[in-house]
C-alpha positions as a Python dict, from the first residue, in 0.01 Angstrom:
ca = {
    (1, 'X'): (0, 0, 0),
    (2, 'X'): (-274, -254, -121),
    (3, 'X'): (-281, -590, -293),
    (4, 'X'): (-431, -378, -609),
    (5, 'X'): (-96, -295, -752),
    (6, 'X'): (133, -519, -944),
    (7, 'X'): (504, -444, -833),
    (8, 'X'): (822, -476, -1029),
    (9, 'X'): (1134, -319, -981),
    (10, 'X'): (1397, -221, -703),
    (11, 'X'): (1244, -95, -361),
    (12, 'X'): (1513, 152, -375),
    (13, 'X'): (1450, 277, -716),
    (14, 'X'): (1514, 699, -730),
    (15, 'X'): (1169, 703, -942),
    (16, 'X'): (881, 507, -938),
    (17, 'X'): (642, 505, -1268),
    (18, 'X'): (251, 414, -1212),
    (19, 'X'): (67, 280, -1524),
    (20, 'X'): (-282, 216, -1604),
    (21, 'X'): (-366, 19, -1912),
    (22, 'X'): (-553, 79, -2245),
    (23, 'X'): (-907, 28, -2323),
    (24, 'X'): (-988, -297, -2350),
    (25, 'X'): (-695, -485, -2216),
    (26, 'X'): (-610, -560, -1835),
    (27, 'X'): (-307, -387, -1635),
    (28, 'X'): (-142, -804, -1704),
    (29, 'X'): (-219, -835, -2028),
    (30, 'X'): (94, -904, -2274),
    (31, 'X'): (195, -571, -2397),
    (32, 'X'): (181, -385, -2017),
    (33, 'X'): (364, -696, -1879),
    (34, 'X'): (672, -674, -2122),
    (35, 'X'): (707, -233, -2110),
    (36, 'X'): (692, -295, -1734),
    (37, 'X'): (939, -577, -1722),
    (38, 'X'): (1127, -325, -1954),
    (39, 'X'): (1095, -24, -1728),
    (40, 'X'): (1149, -222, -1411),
    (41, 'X'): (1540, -379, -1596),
    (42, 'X'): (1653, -4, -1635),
    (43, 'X'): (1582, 54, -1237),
    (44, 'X'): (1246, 195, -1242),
    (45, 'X'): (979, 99, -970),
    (46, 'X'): (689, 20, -1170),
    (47, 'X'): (344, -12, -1012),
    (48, 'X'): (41, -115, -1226),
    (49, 'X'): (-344, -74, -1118),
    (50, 'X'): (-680, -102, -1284),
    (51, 'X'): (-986, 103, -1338),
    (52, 'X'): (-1284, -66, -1181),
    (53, 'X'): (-1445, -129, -1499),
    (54, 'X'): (-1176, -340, -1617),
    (55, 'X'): (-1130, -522, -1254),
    (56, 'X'): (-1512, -631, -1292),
    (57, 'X'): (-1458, -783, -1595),
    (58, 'X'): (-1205, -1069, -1366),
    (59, 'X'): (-1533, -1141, -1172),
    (60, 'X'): (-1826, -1096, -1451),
    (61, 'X'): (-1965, -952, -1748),
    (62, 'X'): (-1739, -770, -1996),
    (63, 'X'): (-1797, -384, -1936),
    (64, 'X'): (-1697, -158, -2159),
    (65, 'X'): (-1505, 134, -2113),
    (66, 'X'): (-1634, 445, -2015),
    (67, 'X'): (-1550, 783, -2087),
    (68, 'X'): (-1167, 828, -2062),
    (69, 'X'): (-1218, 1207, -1849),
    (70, 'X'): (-1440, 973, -1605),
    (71, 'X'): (-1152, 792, -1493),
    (72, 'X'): (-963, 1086, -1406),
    (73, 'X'): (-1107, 1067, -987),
    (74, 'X'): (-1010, 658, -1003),
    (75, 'X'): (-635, 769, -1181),
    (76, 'X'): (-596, 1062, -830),
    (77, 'X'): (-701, 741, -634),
    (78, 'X'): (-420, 518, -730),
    (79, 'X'): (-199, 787, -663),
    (80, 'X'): (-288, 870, -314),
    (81, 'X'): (-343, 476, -268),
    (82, 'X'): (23, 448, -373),
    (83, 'X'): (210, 657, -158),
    (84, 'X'): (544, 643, -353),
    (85, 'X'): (756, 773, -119),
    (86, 'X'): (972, 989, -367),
    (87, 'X'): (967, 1138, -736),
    (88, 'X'): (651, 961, -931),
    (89, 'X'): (595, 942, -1284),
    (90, 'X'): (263, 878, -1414),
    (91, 'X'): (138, 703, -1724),
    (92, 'X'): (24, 429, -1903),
    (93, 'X'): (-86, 248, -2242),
    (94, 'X'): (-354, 417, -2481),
    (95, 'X'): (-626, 550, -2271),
    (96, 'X'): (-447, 463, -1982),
    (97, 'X'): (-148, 726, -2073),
    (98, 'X'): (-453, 945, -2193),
    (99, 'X'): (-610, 1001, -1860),
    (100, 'X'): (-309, 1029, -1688),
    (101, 'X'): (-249, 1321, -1920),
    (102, 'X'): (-557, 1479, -1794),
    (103, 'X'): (-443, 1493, -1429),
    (104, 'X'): (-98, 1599, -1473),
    (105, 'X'): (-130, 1938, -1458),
    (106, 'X'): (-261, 1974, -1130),
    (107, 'X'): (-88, 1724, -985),
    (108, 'X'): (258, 1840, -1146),
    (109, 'X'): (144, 2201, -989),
    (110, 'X'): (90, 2038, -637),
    (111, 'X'): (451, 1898, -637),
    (112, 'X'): (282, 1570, -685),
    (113, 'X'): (475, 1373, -954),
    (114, 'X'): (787, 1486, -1164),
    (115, 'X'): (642, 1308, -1507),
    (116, 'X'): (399, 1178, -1743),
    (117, 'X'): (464, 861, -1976),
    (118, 'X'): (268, 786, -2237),
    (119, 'X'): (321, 466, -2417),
    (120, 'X'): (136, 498, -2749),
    (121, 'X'): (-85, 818, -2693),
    (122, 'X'): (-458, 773, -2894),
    (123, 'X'): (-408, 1121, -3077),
    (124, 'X'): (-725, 989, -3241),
    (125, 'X'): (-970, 727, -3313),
    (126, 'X'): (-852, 459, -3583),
    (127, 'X'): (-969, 555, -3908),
    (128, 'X'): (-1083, 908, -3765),
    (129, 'X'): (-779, 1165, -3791),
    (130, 'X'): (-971, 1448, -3763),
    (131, 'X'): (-1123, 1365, -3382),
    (132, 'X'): (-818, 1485, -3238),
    (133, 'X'): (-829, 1418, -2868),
    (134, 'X'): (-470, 1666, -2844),
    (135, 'X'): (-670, 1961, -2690),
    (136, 'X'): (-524, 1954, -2338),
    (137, 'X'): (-179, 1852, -2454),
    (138, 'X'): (-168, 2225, -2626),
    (139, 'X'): (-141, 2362, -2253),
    (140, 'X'): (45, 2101, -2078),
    (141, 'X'): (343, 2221, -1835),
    (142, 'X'): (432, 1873, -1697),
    (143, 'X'): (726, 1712, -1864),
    (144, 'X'): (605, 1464, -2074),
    (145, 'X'): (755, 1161, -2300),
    (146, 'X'): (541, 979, -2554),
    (147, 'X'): (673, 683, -2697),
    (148, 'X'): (497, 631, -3019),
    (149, 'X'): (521, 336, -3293),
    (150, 'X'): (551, 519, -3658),
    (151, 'X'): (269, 293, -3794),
    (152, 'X'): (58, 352, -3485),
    (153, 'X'): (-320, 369, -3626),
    (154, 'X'): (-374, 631, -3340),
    (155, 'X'): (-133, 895, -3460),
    (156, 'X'): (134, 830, -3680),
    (157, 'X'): (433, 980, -3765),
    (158, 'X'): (309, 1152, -4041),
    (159, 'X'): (12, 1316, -3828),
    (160, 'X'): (138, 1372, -3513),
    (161, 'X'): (418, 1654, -3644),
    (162, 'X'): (115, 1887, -3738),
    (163, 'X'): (-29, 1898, -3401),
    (164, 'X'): (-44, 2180, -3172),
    (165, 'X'): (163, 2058, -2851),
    (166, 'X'): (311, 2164, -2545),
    (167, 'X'): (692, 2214, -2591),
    (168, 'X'): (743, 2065, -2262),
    (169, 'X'): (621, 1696, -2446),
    (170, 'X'): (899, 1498, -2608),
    (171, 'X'): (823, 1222, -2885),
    (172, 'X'): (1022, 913, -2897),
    (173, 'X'): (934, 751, -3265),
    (174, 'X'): (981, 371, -3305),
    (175, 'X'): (1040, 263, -3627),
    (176, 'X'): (729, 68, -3772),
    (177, 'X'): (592, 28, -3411),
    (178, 'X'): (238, 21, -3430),
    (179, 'X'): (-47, 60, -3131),
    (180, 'X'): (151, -175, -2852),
    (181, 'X'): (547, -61, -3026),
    (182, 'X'): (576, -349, -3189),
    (183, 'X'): (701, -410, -3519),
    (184, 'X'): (748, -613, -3863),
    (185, 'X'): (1064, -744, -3785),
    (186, 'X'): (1122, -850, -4163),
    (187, 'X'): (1010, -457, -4241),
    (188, 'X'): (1222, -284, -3974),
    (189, 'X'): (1470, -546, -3877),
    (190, 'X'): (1370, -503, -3511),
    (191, 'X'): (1240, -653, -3266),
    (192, 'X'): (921, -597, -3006),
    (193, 'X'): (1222, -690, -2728),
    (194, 'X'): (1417, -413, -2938),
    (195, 'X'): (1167, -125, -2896),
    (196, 'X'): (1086, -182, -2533),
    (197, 'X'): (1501, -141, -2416),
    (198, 'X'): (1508, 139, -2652),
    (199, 'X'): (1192, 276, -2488),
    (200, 'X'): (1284, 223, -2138),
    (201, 'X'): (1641, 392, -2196),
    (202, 'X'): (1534, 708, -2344),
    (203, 'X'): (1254, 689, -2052),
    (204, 'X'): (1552, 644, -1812),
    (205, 'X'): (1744, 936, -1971),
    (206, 'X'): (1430, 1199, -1932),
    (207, 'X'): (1358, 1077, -1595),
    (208, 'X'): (1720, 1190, -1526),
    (209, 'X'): (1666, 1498, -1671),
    (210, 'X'): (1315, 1600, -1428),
    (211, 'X'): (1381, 1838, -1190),
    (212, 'X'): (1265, 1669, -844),
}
């Protein structure tokens, strides 16, 4: 395994979960830090990598992301690079969880990995509801669990119902969580600690639930 993965977690964990991050924040940056630390506390083994474009940025000029279905060759990488040993669950924030969701299916159908994890899915642009980016998720047969904030500019509660999705996807909704789960604690009366243990215990119950 290389130095490109950040490591929490026991060695001995049943399930190991690798994440990629969202568009325009690293694999360390606040929000990816705390749902792994979360993950990790409820006996996960939780690996996080980078897409190139976002390592460059560490050693240069800011590039911006590029097409999320362009990743999909770098996400197979990780994988392979990886070498979990036993049942894998992909994932990942935003556009990370996105392109994860794009590979699933053939990995799932390989015998691959048992999951996919999507911590705050981008069901669409901000402000643009109609650019649904759900099309794949009609189809999907790999067990899925999206953890979603209710106030989530990408999909909220209110829009995500009326999609067309795979039954094998299950929603977890997090009251007044918005893009990174957090919430207004003075709204909701929780906390951001509060919706990452509730997060990582329902992802602890599915993963129980997989067939491996």
């Amino acid at each position: 395994m290389s130095d490109r993965f950040l490591l929490q977690g026991p060695r001995n964990a049943r399930f190991t979960i690798l994440l990629a991050h969202g568009a325009g924040a690293p694999m360390d940056s606040g929000s990816m830090t705390a749902a792994a630390e979360a993950l990790a506390g409820v006996g996960f083994r939780v690996a996080r990598f980078e897409f190139a474009y976002m390592a460059a940025r560490r050693t240069g000029g800011r590039k911006p992301p590029p097409r999320a279905e362009t990743l999909n060759p770098e996400y197979e990488a990780a994988i392979a690079e990886l070498e979990a040993g036993g049942p894998l669950i992909i994932g990942g924030k935003s556009m990370g969880g996105r392109v994860a969701s794009m590979v699933a299916d053939d990995l799932h159908g390989r015998g691959k990995i048992a999951g996919l994890l999507c911590l705050g899915y981008p069901f669409h642009p901000p402000g643009q509801p109609t650019k649904l980016r759900t099309g794949h998720l009609k189809g999907l047969t790999t067990p899925a669990l999206i953890c979603q904030g209710t106030r989530d500019e990408f999909g909220t509660r209110d829009e995500v119902p009326g999609y067309d999705l795979s039954d094998r996807i299950e929603i977890l909704w997090l009251e007044d969580g918005d893009h990174d789960l957090k919430p207004r604690k003075t709204i909701s009366g929780f906390s951001a600690a509060d919706h990452l243990a509730t997060m990582a215990k329902a992802a602890k119950a599915w993963a129980e639930r997989l067939p491996v």
